[in-house]
Coordinates of C-alpha atoms and ligand atoms in Angstrom, one line a residue:
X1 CA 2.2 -5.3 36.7
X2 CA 5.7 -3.6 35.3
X3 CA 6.0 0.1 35.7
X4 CA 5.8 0.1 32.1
X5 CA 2.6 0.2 30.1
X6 CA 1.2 -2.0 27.6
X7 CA 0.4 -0.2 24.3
X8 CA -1.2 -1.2 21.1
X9 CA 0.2 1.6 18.7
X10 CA -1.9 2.0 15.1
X11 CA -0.2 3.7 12.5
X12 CA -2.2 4.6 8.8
X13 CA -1.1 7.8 7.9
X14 CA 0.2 6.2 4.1
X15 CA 0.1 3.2 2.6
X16 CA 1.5 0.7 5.3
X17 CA -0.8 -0.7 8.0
X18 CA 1.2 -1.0 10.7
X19 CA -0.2 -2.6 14.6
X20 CA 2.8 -3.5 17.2
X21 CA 2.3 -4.2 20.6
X22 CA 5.0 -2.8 22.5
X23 CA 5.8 -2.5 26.3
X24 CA 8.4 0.2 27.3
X25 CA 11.3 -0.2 24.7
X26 CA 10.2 -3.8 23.8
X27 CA 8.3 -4.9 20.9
X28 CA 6.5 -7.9 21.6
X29 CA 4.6 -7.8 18.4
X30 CA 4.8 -5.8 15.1
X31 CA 2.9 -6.6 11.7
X32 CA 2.5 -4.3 8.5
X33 CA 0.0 -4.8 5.8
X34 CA 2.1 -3.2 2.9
X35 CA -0.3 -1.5 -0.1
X36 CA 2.5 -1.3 -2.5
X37 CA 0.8 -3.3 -5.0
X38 CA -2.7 -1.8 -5.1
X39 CA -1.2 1.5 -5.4
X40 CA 2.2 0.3 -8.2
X41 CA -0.2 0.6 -11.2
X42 CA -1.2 3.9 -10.0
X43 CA 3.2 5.1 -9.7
X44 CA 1.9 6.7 -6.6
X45 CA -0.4 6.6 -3.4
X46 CA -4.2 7.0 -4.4
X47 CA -5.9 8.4 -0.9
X48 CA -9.1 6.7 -1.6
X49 CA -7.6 3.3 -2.5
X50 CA -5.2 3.4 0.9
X51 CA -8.1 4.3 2.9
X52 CA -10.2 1.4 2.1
X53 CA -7.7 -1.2 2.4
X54 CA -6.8 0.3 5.8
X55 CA -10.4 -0.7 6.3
X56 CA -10.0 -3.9 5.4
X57 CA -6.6 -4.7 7.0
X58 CA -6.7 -3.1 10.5
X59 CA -9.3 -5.6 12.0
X60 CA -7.2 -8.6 11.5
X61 CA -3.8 -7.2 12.0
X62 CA -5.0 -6.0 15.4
X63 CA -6.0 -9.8 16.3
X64 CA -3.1 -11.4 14.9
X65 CA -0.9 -9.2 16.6
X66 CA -2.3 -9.6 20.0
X67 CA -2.4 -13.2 19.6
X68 CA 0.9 -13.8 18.6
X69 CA 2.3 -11.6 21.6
X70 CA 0.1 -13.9 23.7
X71 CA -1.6 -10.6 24.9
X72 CA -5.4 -10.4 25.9
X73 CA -6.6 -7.2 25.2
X74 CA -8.1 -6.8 28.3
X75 CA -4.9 -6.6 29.5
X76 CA -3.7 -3.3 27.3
X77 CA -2.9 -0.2 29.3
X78 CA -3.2 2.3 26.6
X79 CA -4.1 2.1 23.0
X80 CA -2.3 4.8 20.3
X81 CA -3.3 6.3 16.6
X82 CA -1.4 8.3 14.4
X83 CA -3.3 11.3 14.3
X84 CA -1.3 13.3 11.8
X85 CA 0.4 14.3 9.5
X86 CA -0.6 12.1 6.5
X87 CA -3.6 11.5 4.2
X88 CA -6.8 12.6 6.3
X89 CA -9.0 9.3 4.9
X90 CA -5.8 6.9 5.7
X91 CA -5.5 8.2 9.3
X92 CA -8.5 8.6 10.2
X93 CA -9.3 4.6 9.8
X94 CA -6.7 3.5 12.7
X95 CA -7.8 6.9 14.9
X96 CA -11.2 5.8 14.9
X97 CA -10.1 2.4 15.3
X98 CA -7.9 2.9 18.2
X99 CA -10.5 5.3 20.3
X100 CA -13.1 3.0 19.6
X101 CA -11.1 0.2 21.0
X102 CA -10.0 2.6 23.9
X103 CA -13.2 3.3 24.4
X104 CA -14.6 -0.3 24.7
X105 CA -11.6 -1.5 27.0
X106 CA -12.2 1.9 29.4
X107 CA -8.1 2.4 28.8
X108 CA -6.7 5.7 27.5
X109 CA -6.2 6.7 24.2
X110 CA -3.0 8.9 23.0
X111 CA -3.4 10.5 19.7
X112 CA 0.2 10.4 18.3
X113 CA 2.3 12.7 15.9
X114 CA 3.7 10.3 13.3
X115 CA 7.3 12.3 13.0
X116 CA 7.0 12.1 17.0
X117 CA 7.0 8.4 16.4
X118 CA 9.9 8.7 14.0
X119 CA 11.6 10.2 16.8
X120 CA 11.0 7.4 19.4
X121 CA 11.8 4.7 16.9
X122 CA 15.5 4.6 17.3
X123 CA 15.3 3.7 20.9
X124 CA 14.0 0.1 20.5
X125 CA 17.5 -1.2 19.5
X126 CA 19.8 1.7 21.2
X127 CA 19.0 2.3 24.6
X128 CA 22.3 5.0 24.6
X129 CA 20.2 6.9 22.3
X130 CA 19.2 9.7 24.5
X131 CA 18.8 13.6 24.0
X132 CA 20.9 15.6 22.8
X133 CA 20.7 14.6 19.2
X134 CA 20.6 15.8 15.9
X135 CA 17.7 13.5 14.0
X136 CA 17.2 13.3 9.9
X137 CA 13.7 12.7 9.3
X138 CA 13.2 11.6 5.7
X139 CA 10.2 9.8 4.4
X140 CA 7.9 9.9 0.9
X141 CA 6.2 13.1 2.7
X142 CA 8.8 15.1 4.8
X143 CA 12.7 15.8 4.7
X144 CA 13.4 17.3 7.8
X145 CA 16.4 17.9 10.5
X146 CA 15.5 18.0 13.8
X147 CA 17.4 19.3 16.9
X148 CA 16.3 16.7 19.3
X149 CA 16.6 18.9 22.7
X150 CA 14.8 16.8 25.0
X151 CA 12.0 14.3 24.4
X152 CA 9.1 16.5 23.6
X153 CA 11.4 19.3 23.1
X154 CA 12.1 19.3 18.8
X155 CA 13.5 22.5 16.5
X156 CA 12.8 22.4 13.5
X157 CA 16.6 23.0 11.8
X158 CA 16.1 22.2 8.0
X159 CA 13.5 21.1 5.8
X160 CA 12.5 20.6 2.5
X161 CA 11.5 23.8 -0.1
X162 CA 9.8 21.8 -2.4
X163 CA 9.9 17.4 -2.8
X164 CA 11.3 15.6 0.3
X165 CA 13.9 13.2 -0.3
X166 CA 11.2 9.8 -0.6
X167 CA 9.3 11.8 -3.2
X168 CA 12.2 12.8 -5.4
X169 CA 13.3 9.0 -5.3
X170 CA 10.0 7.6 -6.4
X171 CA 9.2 10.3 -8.7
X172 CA 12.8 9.7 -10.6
X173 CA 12.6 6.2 -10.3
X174 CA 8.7 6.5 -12.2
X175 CA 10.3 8.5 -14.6
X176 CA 13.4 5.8 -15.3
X177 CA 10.5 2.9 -15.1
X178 CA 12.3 1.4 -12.3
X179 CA 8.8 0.6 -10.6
X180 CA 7.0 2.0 -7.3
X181 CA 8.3 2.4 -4.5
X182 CA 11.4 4.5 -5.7
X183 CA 14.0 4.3 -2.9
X184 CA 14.3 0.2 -3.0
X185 CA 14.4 0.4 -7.1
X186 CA 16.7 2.8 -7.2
X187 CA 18.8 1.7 -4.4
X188 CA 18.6 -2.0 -5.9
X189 CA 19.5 -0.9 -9.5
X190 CA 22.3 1.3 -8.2
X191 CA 24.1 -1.6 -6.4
X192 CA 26.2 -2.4 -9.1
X193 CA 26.6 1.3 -10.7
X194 CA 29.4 4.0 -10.2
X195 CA 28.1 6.7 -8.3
X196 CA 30.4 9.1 -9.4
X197 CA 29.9 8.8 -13.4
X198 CA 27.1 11.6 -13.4
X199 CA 27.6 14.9 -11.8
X200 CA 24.0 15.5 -10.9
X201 CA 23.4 18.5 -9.1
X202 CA 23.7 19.4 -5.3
X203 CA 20.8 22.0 -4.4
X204 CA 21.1 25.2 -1.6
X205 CA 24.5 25.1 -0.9
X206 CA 23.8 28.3 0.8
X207 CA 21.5 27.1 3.3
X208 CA 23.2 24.5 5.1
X209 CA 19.9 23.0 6.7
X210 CA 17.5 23.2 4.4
X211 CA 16.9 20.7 1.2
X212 CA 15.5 21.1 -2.5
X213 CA 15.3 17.9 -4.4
X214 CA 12.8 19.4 -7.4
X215 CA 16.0 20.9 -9.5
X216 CA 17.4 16.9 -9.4
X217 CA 14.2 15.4 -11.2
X218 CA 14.6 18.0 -13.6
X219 CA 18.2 17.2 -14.3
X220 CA 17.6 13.4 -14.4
X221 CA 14.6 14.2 -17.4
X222 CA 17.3 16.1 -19.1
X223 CA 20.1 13.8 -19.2
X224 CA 18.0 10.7 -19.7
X225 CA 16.1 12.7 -22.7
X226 CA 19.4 14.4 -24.4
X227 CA 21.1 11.3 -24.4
X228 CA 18.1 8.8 -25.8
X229 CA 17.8 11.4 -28.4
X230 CA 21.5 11.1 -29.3
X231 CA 20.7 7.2 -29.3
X232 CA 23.3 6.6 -26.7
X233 CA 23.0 3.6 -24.8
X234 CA 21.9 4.4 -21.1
X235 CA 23.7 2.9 -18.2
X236 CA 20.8 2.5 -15.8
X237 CA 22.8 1.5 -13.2
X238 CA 25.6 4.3 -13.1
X239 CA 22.5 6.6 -13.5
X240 CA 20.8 5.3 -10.4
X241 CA 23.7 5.3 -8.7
X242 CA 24.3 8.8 -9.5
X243 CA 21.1 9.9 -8.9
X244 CA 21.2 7.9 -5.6
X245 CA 24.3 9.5 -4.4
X246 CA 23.2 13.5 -5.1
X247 CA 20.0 12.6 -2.6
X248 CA 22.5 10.8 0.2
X249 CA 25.1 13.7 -0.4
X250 CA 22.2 16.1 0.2
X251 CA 21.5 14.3 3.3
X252 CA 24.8 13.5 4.9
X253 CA 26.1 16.7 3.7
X254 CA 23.3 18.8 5.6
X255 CA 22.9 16.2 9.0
X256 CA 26.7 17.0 9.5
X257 CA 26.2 20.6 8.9
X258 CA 23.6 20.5 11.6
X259 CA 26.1 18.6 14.2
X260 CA 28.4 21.2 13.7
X261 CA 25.9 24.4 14.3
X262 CA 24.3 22.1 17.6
X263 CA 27.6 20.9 18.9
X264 CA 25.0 17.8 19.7
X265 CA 27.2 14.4 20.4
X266 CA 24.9 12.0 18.4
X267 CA 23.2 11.4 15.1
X268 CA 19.5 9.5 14.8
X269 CA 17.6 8.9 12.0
X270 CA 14.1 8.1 10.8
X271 CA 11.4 7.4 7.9
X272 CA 12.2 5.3 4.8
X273 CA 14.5 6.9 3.1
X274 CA 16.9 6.0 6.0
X275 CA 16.3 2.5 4.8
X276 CA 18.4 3.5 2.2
X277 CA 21.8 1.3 2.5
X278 CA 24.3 3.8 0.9
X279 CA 23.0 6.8 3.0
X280 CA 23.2 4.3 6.7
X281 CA 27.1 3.5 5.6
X282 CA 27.6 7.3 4.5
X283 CA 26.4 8.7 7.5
X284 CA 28.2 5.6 9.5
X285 CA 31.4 7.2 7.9
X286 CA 31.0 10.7 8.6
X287 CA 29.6 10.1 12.1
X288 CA 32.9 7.9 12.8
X289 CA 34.8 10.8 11.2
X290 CA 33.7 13.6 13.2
X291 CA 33.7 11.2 16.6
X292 CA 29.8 11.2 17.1
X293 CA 27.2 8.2 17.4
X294 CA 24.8 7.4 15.3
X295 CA 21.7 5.7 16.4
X296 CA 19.8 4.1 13.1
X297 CA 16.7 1.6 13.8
X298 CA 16.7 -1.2 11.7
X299 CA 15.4 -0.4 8.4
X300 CA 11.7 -2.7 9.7
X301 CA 11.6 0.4 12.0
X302 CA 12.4 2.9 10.0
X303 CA 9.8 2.6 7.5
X304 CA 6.3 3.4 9.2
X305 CA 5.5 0.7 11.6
X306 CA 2.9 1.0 14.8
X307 CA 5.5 0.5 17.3
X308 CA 7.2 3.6 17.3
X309 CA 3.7 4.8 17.7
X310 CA 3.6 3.2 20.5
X311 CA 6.5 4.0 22.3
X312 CA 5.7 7.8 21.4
X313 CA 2.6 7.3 23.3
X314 CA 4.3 5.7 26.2
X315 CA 6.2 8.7 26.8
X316 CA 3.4 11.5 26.4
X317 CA 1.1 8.9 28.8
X318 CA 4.1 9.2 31.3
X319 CA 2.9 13.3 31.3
X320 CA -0.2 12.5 32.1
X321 CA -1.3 13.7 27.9
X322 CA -4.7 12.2 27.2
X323 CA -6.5 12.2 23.9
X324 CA -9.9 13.2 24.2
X325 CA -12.2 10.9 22.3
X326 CA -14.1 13.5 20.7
X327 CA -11.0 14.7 18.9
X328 CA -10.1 14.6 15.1
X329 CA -7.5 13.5 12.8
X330 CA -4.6 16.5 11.9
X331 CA -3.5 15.9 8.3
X332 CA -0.8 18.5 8.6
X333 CA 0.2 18.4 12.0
X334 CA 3.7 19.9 12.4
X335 CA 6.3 18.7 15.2
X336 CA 6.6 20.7 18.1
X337 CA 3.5 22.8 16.8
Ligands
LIG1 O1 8.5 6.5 6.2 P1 7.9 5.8 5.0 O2 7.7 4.3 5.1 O3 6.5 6.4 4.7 C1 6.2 7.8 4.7 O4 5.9 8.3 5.8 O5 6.3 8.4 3.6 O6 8.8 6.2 3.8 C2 8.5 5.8 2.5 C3 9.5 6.4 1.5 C4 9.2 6.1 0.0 O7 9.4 7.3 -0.6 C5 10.3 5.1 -0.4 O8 10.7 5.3 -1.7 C6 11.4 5.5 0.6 O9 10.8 5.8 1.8 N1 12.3 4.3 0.8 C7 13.6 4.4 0.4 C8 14.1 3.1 0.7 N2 13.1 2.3 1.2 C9 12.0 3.1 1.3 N3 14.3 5.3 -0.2 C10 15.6 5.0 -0.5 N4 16.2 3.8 -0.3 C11 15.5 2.8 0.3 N5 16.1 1.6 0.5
LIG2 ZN1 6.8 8.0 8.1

């Protein structure tokens, strides 16, 4: 046996199912069962629908992505679970899942903080990627900027006052009918628009980490209303592209602000939004500018994925940290808390 351990990582904190297989930084397996569909009618997550079809998903993921890694579960080292934050019903399918399975294998089980995973995830395809770092965290649930001091060493920097960036792309893009999930509708319609043609507005300026993305949904519904009732003809792209570019200013804008007040010599990033193309080649920019690296996973391991569950476990296993089996799911778990 490798020094490294073998782990099967869960992760059902949302709407994604996600089971990898992963052995120190490589993935030998990684399948998602996406919800998107069951919850698009709804323009939003529904906790008691994404719990049962975490129910009915994780059972078969788990064999298909042992079998196609060629691994025997008899052979797993350690199995992982999100165990917060997120919905409480949705995470607490894959925690009792993965300490069951624990359980009947005899092989530890490490209860995992899913923004802890977020942290990890970058290191799969950038083995530079090392502490120091400054990391943006932004998914549908948290906005957050992280001084990454050490690994298991996070301060908090910035966060969100109110929406976090995810939510205040799909909430817009519901309002605008571009469909559910926000941040690929609005990023697809925006393609072709000019990002420049709508001065929507840029929120705290005053408090260089932190975000507020409620004051941009409100000045979306405002334009888009004013000018429908003037009967002008909306350009949904130059809109999206607008609306696009105040989240990825907000971003960029307060990352960089956070490299400056750290002094740290690298950038990561994490969570969906991160998926986002016109935010990875605005932060590729700014990072070149200033002379720091950036370290972005690919955006299959930005979204929520079990891998970088895995690889969060494979570090708090190296310090000996044990979940008990008789412990719960943490909807709002913090980082570092
Ligand atoms: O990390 P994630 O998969 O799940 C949560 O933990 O929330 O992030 C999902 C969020 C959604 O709000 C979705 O609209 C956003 O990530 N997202 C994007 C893109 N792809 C996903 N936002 C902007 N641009 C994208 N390309
Ligand atoms: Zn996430």
């Amino acid at each position: 046996m490798t020094s490294e351990p073998l782990i099967l990582g869960f992760e059902t904190s949302c709407d994604e199912t996600g089971v990898a297989v992963v052995r120190g930084m490589t993935v030998l397996g990684n399948v998602l069962a996406t919800q998107v569909d069951e919850h698009a009618r709804f323009g939003g997550v529904v906790p008691e629908v994404a719990a049962r079809a975490h129910v009915e998903a994780i059972r078969s993921l788990a064999h298909r992505v042992l079998r196609d890694a060629g691994v025997h579960p008899m052979d797993l080292d350690a199995v992982a679970a999100t165990r917060g934050p997120g919905l409480a019903g949705a995470l607490m399918v894959g925690f009792s899942y993965g300490k069951a399975l624990a359980w009947a294998l005899d092989v530890p089980f490490v209860g995992v903080d899913h923004m802890e995973g977020h942290l990890f995830a970058p290191r799969f395809e950038h083995p530079g990627y090392e502490p120091p770092a400054v990391v943006l965290l932004a998914s549908g649930g948290h906005s957050q900027i992280v001084h990454l001091r050490g690994w298991g060493d996070y301060e908090m920097l910035g966060s969100t006052i109110d929406d976090a960036a995810g939510e205040a792309f799909d909430k817009i893009a519901r309002f605008l009918g571009l469909g559910f999930p926000g941040g690929p509708a609005i990023d697809r319609e925006g393609a072709s628009g000019n990002p420049a043609s709508i001065a929507f507005p840029r929120a705290l300026p005053d408090r260089p980490m932190d975000f507020s993305f409620s004051g941009l949904k409100t000045a979306v519904t405002t334009y888009v209303r004013a000018h429908h009732e003037a009967g002008d003809l909306l350009p949904m792209a130059d809109i999206a592209a607008s609306i696009q570019e105040a989240i990825v200013d907000a971003l960029v804008t307060k990352t960089m602000n956070a490299v400056t007040a750290t002094g740290v010599p690298a950038v990561a990033g994490g969570g969906g939004v991160l998926a986002n193309r016109r935010l990875r080649r605005r932060l590729a920019e700014e990072c070149a500018r200033v002379g720091v690296a950036l370290y972005l996973p690919s955006p299959v391991l930005c979204t929520d994925n079990g891998a970088m569950i895995a690889a969060a476990a494979a570090f708090r296993l190296s310090r000996g940290e044990v979940t008990p089996l008789d412990s719960e799911v943490e909807s709002s778990m913090r980082l570092g808390g």
